[in-house]
XYZ file of C-alpha atoms in Angstrom:
356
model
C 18.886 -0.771 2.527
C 16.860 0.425 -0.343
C 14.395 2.017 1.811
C 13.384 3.129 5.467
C 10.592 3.351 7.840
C 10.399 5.705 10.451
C 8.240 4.668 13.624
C 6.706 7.993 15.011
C 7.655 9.624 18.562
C 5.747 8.213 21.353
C 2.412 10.580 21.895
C 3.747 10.783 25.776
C 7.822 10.927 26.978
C 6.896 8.187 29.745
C 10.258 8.706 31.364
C 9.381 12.423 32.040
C 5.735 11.085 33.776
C 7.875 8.283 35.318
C 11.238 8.798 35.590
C 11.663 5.379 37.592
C 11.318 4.185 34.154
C 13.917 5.230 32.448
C 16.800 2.628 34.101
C 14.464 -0.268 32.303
C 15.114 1.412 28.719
C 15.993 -1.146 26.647
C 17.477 -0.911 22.830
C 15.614 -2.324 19.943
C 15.350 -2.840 16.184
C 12.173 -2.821 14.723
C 12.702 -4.795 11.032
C 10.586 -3.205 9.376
C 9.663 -6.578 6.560
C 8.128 -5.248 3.146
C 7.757 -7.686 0.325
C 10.313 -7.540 -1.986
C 12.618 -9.483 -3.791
C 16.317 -10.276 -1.447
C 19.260 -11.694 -2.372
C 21.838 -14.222 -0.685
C 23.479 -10.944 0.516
C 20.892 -8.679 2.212
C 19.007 -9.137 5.239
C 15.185 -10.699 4.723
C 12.985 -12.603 6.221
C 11.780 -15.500 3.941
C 14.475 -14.386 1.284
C 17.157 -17.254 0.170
C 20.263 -17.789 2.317
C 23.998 -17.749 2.375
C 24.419 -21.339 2.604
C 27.592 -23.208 2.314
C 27.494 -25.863 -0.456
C 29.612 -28.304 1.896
C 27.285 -27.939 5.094
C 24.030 -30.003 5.115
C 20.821 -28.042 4.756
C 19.068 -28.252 7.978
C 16.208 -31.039 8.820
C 13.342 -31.567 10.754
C 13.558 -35.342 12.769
C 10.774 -34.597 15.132
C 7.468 -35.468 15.153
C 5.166 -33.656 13.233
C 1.308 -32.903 13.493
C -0.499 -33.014 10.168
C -3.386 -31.126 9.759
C -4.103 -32.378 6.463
C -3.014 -28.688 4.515
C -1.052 -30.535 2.442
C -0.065 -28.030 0.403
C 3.878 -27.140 -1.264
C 5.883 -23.887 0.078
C 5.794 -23.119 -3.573
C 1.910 -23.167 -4.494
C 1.299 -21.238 -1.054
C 3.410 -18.700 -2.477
C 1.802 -18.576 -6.113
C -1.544 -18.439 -4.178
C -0.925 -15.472 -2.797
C 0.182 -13.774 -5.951
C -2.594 -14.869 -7.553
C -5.090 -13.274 -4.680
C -3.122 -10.266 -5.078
C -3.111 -9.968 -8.534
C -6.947 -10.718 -8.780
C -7.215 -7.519 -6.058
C -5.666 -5.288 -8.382
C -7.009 -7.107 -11.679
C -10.404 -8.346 -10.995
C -10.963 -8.773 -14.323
C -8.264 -10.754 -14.887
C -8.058 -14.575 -15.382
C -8.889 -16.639 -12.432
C -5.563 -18.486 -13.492
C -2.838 -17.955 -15.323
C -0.773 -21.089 -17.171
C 1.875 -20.744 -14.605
C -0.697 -21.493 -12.026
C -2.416 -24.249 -13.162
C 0.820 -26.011 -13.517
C 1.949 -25.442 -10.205
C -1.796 -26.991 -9.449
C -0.965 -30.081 -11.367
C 2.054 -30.810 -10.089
C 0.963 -30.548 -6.144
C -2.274 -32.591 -6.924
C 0.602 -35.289 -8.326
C 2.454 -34.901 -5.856
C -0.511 -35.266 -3.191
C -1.792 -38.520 -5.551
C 1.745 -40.348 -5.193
C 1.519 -39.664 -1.213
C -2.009 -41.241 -1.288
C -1.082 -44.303 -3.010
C 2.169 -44.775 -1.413
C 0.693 -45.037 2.227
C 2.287 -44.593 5.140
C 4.586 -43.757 6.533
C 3.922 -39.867 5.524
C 6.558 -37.168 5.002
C 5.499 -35.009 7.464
C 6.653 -38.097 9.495
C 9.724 -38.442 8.183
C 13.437 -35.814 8.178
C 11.133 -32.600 6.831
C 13.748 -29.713 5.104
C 13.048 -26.265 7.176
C 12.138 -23.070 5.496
C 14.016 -19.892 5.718
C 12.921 -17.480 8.049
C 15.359 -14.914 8.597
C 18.773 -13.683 7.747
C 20.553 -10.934 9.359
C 23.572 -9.252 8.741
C 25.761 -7.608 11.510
C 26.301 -4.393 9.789
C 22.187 -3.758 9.521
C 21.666 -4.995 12.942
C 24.252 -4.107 14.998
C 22.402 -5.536 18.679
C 23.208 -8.660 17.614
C 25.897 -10.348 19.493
C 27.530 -13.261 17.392
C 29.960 -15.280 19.034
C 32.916 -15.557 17.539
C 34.161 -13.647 14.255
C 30.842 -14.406 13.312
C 28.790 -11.696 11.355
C 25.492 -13.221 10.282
C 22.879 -14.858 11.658
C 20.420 -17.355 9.952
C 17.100 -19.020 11.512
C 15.093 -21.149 9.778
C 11.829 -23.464 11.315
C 10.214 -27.010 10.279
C 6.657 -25.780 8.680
C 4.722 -28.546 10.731
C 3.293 -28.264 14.393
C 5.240 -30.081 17.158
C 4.106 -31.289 20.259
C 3.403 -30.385 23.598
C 3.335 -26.656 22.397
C 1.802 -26.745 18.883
C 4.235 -24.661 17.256
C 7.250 -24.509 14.508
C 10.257 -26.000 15.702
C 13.266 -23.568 15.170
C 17.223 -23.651 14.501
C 19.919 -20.566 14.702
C 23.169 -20.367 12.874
C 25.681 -17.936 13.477
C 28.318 -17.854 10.761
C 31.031 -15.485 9.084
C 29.950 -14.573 5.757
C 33.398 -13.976 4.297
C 34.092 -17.577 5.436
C 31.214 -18.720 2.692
C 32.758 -19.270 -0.594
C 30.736 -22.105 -2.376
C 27.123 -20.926 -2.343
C 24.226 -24.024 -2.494
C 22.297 -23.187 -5.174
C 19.343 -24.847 -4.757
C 17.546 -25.747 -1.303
C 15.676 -28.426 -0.314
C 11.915 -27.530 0.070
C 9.484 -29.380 2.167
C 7.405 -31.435 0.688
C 4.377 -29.632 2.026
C 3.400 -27.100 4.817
C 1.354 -27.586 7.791
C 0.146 -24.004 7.595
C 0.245 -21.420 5.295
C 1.535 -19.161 8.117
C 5.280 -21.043 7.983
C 6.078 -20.233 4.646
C 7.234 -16.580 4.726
C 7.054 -14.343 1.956
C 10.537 -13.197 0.743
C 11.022 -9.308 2.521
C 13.781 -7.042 2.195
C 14.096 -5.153 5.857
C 14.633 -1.505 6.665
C 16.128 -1.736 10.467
C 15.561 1.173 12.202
C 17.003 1.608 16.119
C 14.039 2.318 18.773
C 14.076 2.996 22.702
C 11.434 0.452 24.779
C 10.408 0.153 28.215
C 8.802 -3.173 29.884
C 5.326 -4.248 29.762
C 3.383 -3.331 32.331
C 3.332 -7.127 33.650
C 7.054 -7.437 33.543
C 7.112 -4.212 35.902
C 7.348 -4.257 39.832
C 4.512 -4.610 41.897
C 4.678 -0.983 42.817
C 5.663 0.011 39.397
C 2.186 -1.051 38.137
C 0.023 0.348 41.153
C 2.179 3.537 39.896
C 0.797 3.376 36.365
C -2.704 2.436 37.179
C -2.945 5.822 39.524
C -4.630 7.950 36.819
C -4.142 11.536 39.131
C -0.194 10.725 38.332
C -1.172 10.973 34.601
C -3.840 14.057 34.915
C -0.600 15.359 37.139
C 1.948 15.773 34.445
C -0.660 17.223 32.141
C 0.500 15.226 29.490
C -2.601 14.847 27.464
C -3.236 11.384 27.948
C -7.398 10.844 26.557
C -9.553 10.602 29.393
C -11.246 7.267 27.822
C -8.388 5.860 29.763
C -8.806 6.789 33.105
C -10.074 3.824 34.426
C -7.181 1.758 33.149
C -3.968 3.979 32.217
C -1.749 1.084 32.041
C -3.619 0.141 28.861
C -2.618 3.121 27.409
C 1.380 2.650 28.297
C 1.139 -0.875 27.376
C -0.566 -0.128 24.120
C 1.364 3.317 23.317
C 4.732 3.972 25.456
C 6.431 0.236 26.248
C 7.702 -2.614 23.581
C 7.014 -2.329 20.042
C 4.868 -4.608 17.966
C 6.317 -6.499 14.674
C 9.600 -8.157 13.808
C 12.394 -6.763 15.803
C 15.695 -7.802 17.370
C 16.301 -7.471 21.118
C 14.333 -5.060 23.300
C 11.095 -6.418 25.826
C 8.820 -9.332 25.514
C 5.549 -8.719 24.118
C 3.758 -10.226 27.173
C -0.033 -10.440 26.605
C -1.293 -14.455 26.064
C 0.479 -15.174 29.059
C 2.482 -13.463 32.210
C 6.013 -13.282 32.048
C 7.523 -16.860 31.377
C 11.277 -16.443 32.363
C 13.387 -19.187 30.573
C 16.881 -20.232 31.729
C 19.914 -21.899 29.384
C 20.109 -25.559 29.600
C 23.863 -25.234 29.522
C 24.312 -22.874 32.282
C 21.067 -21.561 33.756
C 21.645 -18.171 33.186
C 18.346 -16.015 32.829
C 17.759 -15.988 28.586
C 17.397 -12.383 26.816
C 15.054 -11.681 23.539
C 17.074 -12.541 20.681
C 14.199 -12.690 17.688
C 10.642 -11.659 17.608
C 9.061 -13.003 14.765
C 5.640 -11.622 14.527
C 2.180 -12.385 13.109
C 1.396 -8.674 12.545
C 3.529 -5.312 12.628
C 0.592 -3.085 14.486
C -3.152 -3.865 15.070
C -6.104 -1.948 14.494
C -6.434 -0.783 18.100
C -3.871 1.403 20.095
C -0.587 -0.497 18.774
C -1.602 1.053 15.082
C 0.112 3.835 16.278
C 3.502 2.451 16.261
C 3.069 2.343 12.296
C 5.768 4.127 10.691
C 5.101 7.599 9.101
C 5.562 5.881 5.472
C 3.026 3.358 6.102
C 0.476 5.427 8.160
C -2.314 6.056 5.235
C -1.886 2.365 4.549
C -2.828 1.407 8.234
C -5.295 4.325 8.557
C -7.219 3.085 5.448
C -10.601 0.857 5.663
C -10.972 -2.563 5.373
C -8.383 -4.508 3.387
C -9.194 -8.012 1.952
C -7.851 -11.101 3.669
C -4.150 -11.547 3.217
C -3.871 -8.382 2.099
C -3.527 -6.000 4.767
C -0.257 -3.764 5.046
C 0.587 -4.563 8.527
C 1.089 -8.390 7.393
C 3.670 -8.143 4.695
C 5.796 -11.412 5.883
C 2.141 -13.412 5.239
C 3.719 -15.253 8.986
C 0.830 -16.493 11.373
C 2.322 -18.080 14.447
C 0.019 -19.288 17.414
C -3.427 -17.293 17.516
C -1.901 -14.515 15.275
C 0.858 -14.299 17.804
C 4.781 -13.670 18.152
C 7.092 -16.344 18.165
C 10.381 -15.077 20.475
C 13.356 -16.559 20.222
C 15.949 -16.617 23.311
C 19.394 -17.062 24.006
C 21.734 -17.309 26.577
C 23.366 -13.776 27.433
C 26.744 -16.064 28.286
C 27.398 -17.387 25.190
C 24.877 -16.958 21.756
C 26.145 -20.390 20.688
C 24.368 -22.643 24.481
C 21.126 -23.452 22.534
C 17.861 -20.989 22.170
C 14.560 -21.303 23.049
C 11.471 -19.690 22.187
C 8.109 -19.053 23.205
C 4.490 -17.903 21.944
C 3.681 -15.478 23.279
């Protein structure tokens, strides 16, 4: 990796305040997306992937809800370059030639959709979009099956029924065993969101410690944490503000980290905890994948920004789409995470995943 991101100690060592904690310590690796430019063989999410020229490129046969966006992967992306360079050049054309092409062609392409009726694309096979690849050797908690070292996920950019969400697919593969490279991917025709087309990120996985939510905790674990004379107890310096509701404070400070990561504790919050089981042999799923709308807020959870990003979080108001804590440009749900599952038994029973 071509650079790192270090996510500051915890203001309170919880185990030391709770020491019935510490058995529920669970390893994690915070990604750590920044924008950047990836190749075929580096970790990203939204970068371009090892794909065998032989295999088919994935396809989305389900049925898809159309909000009417109707906008290409590609002029999303030159959107947002050209709200970013109008930030830092405000001076600067409103478009550049470049631009206006990739206009043209999308109003063409949205013309020859018009007059050719239904049915639509987003009704018919829809290629998926790239979402993440990982490499073993930056992320060692993943367990691949097989001599398998890489893992690839990609989802449809349309909203499915019941749940209103992308619908994903996970590849495990050895990259040694790639030797004929496709060159060029199918793109869907358009996206149903803006939020489903990633922008391309190189990653900076860094190892950190977590602890369960407060709602994934026993009932007498969470009486424990709400007893504020505990806290005041092991004089550990905890703000008063919280006295009334301490658990906000471990939630917020102390258990799973926000943003992309691998493994570790559901982010629990929209809902209580949803336990899913495999289809294949109804063992009790773990976190695979968190794929995540934002990597801190502006409340408590800024404090899990990394040193190297902390004057960027810190900072006043940022313009829309471009704060620092949203390099991927990813908006799942109601500015949500998006976990993915798997079976504990065996990586290759199929995944599931959740909003959460």
């Amino acid at each position: 990796m071509v650079f790192v991101r270090t996510t500051p100690p915890r203001p309170v060592d919880v185990t030391a305040v709770f020491p019935e904690l510490a058995p529920l310590a669970r390893a994690a690796i915070r990604l750590h997306p920044r924008a950047g430019s990836p190749s075929i063989r580096e970790s990203s999410v939204g970068g371009p992937l090892l794909w065998p020229a032989e295999e088919p490129w994935p396809h989305c046969e389900g049925t898809h809800l159309d909000s009417g966006f109707r906008r290409s992967p590609a002029e999303v992306r030159l959107d947002r370059r050209r709200r970013a360079r109008r930030h830092h050049d405000p001076h600067g054309p409103e478009s550049t030639p470049e631009e206006e092409a990739i206009k043209e062609r999308n109003a063409a392409r949205l013309a020859e959709r018009l007059d050719a009726g239904p049915p639509w694309p987003a009704e018919c096979p829809v290629p998926m979009l790239p979402v993440a690849q990982l490499y073993l050797r930056d992320v060692p908690l993943l367990r691949p099956p097989g001599q398998a070292d890489l893992l690839q996920v990609l989802w449809c950019p349309y909203d499915h029924d019941p749940d209103y969400k992308p619908s994903t697919a996970l590849f495990w593969r050895s990259a040694a065993a790639v030797v004929d490279i496709l060159a060029t991917p199918p793109e869907p025709y358009e996206a149903d969101w803006p939020g489903y087309v990633p922008e391309p990120c190189l990653l900076a996985p860094e190892a950190v410690t977590e602890y369960p939510n407060s709602l994934d905790l026993s009932p007498e674990m969470r009486l424990a944490l709400g007893d504020w004379s505990r806290w005041q107890a092991a004089d550990c310096g905890v703000d008063s503000s919280y006295a009334d509701c301490p658990a906000e404070f471990y939630d917020g400070n102390l258990a799973d980290a926000p943003g992309w990561k691998v493994g570790g504790w559901p982010p629990w919050g929209r809902t209580d905890p949803y336990r899913r089981y495999c289809a294949v042999c109804d063992a009790q799923m773990v976190p695979l994948l968190t794929i995540a709308s934002f990597e801190w807020d502006g409340g408590a959870r800024r404090g899990w920004a990394p040193y190297e990003d902390r004057a960027a979080a810190y900072a006043a108001g940022h313009l829309a789409g471009q704060a620092p804590s949203q390099p991927t440009k990813v908006e799942v749900g109601s500015t949500d995470n998006m976990q993915l599952y798997v079976c504990p038994t065996s990586p290759e029973h199929p995944h599931t995943d959740l909003i959460q």
